[in-house]
mmCIF file of C-alpha atoms in Angstrom:
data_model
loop_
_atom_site.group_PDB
_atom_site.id
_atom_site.type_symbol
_atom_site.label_atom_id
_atom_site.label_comp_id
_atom_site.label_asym_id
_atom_site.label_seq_id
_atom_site.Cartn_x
_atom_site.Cartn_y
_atom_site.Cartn_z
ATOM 1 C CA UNK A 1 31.789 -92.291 -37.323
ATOM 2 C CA UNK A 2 30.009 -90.397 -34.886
ATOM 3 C CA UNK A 3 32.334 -90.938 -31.770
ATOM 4 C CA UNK A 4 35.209 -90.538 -33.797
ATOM 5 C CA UNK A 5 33.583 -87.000 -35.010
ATOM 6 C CA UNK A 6 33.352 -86.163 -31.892
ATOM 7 C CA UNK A 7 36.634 -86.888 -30.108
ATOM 8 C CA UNK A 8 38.322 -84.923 -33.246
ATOM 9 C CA UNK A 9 35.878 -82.038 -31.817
ATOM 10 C CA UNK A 10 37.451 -82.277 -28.280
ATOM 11 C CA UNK A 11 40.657 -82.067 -29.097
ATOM 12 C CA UNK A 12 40.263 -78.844 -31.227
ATOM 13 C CA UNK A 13 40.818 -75.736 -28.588
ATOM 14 C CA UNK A 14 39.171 -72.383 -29.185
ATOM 15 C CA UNK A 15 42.556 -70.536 -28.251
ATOM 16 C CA UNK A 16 45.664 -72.309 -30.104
ATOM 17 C CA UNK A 17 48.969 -72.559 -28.443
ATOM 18 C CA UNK A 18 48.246 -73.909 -25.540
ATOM 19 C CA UNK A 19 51.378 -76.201 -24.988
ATOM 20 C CA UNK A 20 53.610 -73.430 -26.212
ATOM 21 C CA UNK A 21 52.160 -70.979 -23.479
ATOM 22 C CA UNK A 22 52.063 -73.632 -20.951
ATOM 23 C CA UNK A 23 55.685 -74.587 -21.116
ATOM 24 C CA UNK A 24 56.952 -70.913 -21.160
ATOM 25 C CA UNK A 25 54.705 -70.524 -17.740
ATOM 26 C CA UNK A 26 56.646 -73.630 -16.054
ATOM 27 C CA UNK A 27 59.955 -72.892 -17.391
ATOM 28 C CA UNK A 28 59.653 -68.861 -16.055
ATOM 29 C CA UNK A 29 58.244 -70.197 -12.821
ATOM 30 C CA UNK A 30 60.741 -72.736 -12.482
ATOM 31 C CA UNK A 31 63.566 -70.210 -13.490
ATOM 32 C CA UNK A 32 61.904 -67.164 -11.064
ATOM 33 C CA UNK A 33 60.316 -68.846 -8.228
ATOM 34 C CA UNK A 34 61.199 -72.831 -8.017
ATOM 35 C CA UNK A 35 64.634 -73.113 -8.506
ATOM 36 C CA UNK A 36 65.817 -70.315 -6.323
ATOM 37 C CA UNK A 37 63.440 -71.374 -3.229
ATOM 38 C CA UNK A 38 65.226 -75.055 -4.059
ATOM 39 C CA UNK A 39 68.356 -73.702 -3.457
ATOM 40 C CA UNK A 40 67.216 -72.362 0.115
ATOM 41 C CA UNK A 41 66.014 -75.628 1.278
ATOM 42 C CA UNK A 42 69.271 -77.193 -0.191
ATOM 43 C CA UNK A 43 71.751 -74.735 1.639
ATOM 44 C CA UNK A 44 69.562 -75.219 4.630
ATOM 45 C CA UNK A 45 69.988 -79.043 5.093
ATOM 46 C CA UNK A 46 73.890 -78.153 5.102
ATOM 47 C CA UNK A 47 73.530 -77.793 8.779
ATOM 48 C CA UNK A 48 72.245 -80.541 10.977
ATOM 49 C CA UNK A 49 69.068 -80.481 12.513
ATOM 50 C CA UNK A 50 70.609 -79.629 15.905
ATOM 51 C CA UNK A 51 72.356 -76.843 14.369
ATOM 52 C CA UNK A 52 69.284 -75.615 12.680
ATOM 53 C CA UNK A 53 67.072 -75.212 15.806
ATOM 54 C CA UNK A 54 70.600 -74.036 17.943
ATOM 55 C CA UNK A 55 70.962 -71.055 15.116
ATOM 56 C CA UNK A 56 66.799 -70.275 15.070
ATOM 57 C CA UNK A 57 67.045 -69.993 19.227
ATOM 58 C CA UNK A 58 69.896 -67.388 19.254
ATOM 59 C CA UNK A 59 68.772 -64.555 21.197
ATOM 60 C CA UNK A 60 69.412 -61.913 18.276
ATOM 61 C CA UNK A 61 67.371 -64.450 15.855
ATOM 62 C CA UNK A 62 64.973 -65.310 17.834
ATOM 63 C CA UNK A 63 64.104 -61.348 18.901
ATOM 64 C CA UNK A 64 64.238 -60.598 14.819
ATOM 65 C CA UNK A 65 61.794 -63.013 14.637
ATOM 66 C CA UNK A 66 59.077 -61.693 17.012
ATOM 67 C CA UNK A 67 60.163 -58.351 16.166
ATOM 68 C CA UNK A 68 59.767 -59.086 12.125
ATOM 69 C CA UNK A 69 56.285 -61.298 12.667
ATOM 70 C CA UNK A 70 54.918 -58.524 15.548
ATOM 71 C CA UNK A 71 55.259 -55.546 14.325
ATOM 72 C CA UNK A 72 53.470 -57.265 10.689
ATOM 73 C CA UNK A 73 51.293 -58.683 12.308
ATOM 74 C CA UNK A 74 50.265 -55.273 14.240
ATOM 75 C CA UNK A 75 50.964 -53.379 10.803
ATOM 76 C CA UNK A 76 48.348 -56.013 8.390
ATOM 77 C CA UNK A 77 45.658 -55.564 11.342
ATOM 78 C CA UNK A 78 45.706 -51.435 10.970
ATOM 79 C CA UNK A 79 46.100 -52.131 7.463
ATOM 80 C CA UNK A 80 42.625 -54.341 7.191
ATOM 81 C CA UNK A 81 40.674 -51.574 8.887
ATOM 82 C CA UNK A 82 42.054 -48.548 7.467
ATOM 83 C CA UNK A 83 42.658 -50.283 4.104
ATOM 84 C CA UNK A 84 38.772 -51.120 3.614
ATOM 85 C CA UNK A 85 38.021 -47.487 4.832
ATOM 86 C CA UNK A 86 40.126 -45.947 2.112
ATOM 87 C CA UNK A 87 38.847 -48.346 -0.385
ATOM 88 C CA UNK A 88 34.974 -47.816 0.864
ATOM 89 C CA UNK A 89 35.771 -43.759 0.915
ATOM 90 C CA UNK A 90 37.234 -43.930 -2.782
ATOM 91 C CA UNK A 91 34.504 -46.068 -4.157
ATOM 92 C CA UNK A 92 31.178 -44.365 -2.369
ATOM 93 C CA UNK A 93 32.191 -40.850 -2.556
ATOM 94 C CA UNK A 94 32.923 -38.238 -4.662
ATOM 95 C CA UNK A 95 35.047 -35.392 -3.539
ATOM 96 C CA UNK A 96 37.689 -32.839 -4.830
ATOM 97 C CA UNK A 97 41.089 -34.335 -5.752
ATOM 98 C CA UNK A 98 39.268 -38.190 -5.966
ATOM 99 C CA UNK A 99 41.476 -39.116 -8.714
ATOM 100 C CA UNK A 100 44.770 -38.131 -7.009
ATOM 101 C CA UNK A 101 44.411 -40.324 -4.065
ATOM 102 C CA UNK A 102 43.037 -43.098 -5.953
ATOM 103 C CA UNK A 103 46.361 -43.048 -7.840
ATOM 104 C CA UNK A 104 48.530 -42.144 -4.478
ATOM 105 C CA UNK A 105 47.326 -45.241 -3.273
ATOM 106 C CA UNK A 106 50.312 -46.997 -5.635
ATOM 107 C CA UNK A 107 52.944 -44.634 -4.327
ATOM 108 C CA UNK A 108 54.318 -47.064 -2.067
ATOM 109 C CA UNK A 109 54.693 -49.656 -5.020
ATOM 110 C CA UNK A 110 56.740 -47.297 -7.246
ATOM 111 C CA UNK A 111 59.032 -45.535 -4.755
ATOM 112 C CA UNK A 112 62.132 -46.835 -4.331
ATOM 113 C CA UNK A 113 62.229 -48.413 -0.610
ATOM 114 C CA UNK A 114 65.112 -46.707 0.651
ATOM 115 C CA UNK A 115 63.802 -43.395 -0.789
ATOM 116 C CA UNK A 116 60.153 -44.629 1.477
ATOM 117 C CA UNK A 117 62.753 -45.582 4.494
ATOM 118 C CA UNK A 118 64.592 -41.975 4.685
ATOM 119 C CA UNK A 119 61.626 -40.051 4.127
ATOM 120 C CA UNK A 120 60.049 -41.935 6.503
ATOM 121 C CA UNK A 121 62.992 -41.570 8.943
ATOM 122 C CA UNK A 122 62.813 -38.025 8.679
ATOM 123 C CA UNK A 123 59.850 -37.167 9.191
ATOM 124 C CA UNK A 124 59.109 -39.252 12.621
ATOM 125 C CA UNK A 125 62.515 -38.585 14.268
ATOM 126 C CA UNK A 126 62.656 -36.089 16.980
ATOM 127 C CA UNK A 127 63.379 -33.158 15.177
ATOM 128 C CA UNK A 128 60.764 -34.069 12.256
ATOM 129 C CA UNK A 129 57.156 -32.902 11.821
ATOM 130 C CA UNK A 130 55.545 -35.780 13.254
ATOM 131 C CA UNK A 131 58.208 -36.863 15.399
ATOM 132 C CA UNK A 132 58.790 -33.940 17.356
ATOM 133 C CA UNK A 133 55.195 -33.548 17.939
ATOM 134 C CA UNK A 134 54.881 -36.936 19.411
ATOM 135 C CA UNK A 135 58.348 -36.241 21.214
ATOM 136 C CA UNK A 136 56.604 -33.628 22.872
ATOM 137 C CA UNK A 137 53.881 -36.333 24.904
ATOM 138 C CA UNK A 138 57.418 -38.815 25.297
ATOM 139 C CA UNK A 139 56.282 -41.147 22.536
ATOM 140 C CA UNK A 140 59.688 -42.174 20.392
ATOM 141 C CA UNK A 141 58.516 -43.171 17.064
ATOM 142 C CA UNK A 142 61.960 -43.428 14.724
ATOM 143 C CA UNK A 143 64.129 -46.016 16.163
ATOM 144 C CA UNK A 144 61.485 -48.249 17.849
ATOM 145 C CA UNK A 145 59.211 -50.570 16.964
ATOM 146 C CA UNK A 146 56.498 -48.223 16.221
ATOM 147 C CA UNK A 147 58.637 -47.093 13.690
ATOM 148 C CA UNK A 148 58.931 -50.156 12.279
ATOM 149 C CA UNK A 149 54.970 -50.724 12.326
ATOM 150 C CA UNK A 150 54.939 -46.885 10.689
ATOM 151 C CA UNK A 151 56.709 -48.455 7.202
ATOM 152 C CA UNK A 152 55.005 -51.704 7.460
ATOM 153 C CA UNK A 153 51.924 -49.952 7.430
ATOM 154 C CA UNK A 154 53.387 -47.721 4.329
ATOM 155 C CA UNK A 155 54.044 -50.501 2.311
ATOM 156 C CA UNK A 156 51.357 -52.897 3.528
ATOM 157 C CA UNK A 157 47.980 -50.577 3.007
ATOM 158 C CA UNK A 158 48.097 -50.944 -0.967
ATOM 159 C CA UNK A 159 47.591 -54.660 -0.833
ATOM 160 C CA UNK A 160 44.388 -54.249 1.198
ATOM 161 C CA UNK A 161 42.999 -51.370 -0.466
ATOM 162 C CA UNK A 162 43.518 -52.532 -4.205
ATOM 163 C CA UNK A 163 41.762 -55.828 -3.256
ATOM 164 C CA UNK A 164 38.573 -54.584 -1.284
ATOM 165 C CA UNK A 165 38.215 -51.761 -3.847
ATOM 166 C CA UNK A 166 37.014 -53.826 -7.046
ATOM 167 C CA UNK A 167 34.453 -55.731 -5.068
ATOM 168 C CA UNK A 168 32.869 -52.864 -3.567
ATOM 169 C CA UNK A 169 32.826 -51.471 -7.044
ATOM 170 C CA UNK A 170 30.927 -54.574 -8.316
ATOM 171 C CA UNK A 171 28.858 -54.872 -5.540
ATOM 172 C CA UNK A 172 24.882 -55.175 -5.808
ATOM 173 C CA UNK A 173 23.160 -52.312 -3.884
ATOM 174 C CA UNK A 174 20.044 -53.740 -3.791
ATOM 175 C CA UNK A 175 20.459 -55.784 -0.889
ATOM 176 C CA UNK A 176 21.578 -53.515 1.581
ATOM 177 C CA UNK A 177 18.658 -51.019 -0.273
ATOM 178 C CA UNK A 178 16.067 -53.558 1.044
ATOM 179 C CA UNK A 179 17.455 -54.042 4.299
ATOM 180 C CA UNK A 180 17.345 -50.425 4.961
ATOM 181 C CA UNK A 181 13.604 -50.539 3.385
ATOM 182 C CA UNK A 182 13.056 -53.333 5.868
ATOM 183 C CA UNK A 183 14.615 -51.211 9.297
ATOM 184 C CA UNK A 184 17.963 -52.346 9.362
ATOM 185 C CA UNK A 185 20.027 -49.826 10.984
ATOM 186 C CA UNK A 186 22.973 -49.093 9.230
ATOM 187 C CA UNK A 187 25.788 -51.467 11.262
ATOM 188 C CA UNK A 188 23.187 -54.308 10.797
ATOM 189 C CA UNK A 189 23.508 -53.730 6.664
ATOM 190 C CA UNK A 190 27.453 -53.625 7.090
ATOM 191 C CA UNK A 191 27.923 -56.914 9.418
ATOM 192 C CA UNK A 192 24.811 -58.813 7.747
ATOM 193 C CA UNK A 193 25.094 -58.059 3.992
ATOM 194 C CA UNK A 194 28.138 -55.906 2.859
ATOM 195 C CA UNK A 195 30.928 -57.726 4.996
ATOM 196 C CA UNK A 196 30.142 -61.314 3.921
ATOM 197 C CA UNK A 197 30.820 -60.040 0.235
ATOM 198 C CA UNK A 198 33.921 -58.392 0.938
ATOM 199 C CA UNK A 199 35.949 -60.781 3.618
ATOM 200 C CA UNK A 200 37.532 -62.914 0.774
ATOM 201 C CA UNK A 201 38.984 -59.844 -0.726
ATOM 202 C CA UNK A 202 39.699 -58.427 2.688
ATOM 203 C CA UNK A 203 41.177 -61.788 3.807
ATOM 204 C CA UNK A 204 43.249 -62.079 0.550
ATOM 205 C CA UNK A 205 44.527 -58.362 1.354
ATOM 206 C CA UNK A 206 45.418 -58.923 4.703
ATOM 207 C CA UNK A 207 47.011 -61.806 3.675
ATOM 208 C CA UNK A 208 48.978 -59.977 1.051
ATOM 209 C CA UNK A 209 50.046 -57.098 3.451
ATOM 210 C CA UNK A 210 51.344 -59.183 5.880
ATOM 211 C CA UNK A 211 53.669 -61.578 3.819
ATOM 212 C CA UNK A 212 55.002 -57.915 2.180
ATOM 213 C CA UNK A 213 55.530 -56.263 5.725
ATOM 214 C CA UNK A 214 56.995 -59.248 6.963
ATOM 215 C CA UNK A 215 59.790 -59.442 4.268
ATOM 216 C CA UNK A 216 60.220 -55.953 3.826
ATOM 217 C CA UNK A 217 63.734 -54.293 4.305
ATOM 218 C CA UNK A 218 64.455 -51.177 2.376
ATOM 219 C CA UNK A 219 62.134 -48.686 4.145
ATOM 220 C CA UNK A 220 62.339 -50.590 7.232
ATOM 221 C CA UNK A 221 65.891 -50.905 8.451
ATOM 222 C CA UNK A 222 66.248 -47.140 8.134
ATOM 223 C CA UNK A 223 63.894 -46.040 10.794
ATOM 224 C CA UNK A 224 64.340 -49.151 12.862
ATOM 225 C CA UNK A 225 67.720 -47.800 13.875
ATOM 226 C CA UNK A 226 68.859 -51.624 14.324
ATOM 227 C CA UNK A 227 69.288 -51.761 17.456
ATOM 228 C CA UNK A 228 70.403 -55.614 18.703
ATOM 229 C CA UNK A 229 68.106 -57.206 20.548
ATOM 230 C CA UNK A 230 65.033 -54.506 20.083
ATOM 231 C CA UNK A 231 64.479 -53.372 16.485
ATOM 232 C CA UNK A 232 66.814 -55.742 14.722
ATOM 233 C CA UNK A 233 64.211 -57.617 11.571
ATOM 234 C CA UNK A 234 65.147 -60.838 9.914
ATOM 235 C CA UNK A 235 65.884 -59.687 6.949
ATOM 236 C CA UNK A 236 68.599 -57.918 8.690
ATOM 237 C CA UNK A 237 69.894 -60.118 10.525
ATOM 238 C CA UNK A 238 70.132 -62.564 7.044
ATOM 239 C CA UNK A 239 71.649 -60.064 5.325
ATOM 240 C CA UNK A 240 74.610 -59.732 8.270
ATOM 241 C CA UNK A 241 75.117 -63.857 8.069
ATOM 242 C CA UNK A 242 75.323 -63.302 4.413
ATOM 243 C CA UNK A 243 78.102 -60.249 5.172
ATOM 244 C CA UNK A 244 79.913 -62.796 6.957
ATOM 245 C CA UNK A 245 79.591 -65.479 4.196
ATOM 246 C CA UNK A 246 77.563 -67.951 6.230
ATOM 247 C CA UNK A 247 74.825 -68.798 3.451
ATOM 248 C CA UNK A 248 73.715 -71.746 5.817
ATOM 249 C CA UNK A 249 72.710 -70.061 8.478
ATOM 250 C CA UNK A 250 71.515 -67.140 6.323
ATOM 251 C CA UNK A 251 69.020 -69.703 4.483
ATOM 252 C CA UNK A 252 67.836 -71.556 7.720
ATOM 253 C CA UNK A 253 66.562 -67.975 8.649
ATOM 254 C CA UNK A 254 65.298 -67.729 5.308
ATOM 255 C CA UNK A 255 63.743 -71.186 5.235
ATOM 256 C CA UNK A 256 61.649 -70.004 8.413
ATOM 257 C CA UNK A 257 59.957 -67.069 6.994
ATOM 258 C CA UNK A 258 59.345 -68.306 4.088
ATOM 259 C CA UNK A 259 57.720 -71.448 5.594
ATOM 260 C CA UNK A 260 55.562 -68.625 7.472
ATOM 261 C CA UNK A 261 55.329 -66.642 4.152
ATOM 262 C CA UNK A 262 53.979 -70.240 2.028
ATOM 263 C CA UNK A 263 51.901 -71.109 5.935
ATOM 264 C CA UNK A 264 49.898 -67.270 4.906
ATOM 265 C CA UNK A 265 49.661 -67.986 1.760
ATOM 266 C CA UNK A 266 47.989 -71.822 2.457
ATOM 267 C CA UNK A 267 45.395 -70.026 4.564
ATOM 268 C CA UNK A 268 44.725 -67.513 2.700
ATOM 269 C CA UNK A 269 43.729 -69.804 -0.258
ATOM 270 C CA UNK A 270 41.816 -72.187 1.983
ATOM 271 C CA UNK A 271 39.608 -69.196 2.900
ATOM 272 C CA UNK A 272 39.068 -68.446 -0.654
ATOM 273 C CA UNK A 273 37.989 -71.655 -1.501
ATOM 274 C CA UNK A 274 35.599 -72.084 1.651
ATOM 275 C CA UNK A 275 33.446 -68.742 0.818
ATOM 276 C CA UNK A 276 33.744 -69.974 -3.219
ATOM 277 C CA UNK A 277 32.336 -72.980 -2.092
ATOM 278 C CA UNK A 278 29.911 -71.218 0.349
ATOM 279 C CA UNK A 279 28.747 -68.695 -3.062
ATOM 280 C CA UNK A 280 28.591 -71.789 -5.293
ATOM 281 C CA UNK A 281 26.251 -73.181 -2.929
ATOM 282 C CA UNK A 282 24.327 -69.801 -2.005
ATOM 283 C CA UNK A 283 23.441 -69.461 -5.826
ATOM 284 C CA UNK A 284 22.520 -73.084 -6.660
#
């Protein structure tokens, strides 16, 4: 009577509708993210693995590429450095107009991209504020690659920001309190205590930044002028296959950066679970 008691006990859940919830999560992931990422990999194995590589080392596909992965690459490392400043300078501080850049922070996610890519345009072209400044020294930033960096960076910085922010807001002071009691100089506190306890979130904002920066289009292909061979990104050079209604070789560039995209993502979760095992281990 007693087991019996107690498997009926199991099997009662302190939140009901579990199945119910669980089956509308699979069939809305299934119906937003599985199925369509399905049909990529099935339109991609139209072509023949000969094909495939012979599309991928095109000269115009193969610059989008580096250009795409560099310039993200360039954008999520300025973002990482600049994000955790922003984050450290909103959480620490208290200053005039705090509560206006806290919420500016999510103006990239609510403006429309193109609006983000004309504005952006504008202002670092020649005859813009910033543009015509740097025009001055001979630096070209609207229609080049730093360009391109410019709106990665504009898009990528919430990412890092919104991630490093809540841990430094949870974040014990005592530690770094003692160290300083003990003679740590200040850089020894950030390296030794305060950085260990952010890198997951900075990793996992890093992370995030560069898979949005790497896939971004609307406020990118405006200031990148699209010029072949220079400032041409993938998702450009998709969306002209797709203009000329070849969705195989549109998806086999697709299937690429999203393999890099899901590659990002794999790393980024590894590192996760590393430092929770490293915590988990720390507090036992």
């Amino acid at each position: 009577m007693k087991s019996t008691a107690t498997n009926k006990t199991k099997k009662v859940r302190v939140i009901p509708g579990y199945h119910l919830t669980l089956g509308i999560t699979v069939t809305m992931l299934s119906l937003i993210v599985l199925i369509p990422l399905a049909s990529v990999l099935v339109y991609s194995l139209k072509i023949s693995p000969g094909e495939f590589f012979s599309l991928l080392w095109k000269s115009n596909v193969r610059n989008a590429f580096l250009t795409s992965i560099g310039c993200s690459l360039v954008a999520a490392g300025i973002n990482t450095v600049f994000g955790v400043i922003v984050a450290w300078t909103l959480v620490k501080y208290d200053f005039p107009g705090k509560r206006l850049m806290d919420g500016m922070i999510e103006l990239p996610f609510a403006l429309p991209t193109a609006v983000a890519g004309i504005a952006l345009t504008s202002l670092t072209s020649d005859s813009g504020i910033v543009g015509s400044f740097f025009a001055g020294f001979g630096i070209k930033i609207a229609y080049t690659r730093i360009g391109i960096t410019v709106a990665m960076i504009f898009v990528g910085i919430p990412f890092v920001v919104r991630s490093v922010q809540p841990v430094l807001e949870k974040m014990d002071n005592s530690y770094s309190e003692a160290a300083g009691v003990l003679g740590a100089k200040k850089t020894t506190i950030f390296w030794k205590v305060i950085f260990p306890e952010l890198k997951p979130a900075i990793f996992a904002g890093t992370g995030l930044a560069f898979g949005r920066c790497l896939g971004e289009y609307g406020s990118v292909v405006f200031i990148a002028g699209n010029k072949p061979y220079y400032t041409e990104i993938t998702p450009l050079v998709i969306m002209s296959e797709l203009q000329e209604f070849d969705y195989s070789s549109a998806t086999a560039i697709a299937l690429v950066m999203l393999a890099v995209s899901f590659f990002i993502l794999f790393l980024n979760s590894m590192i996760q679970q590393r430092n929770a095992r490293i915590l988990r281990g720390g507090n036992a």
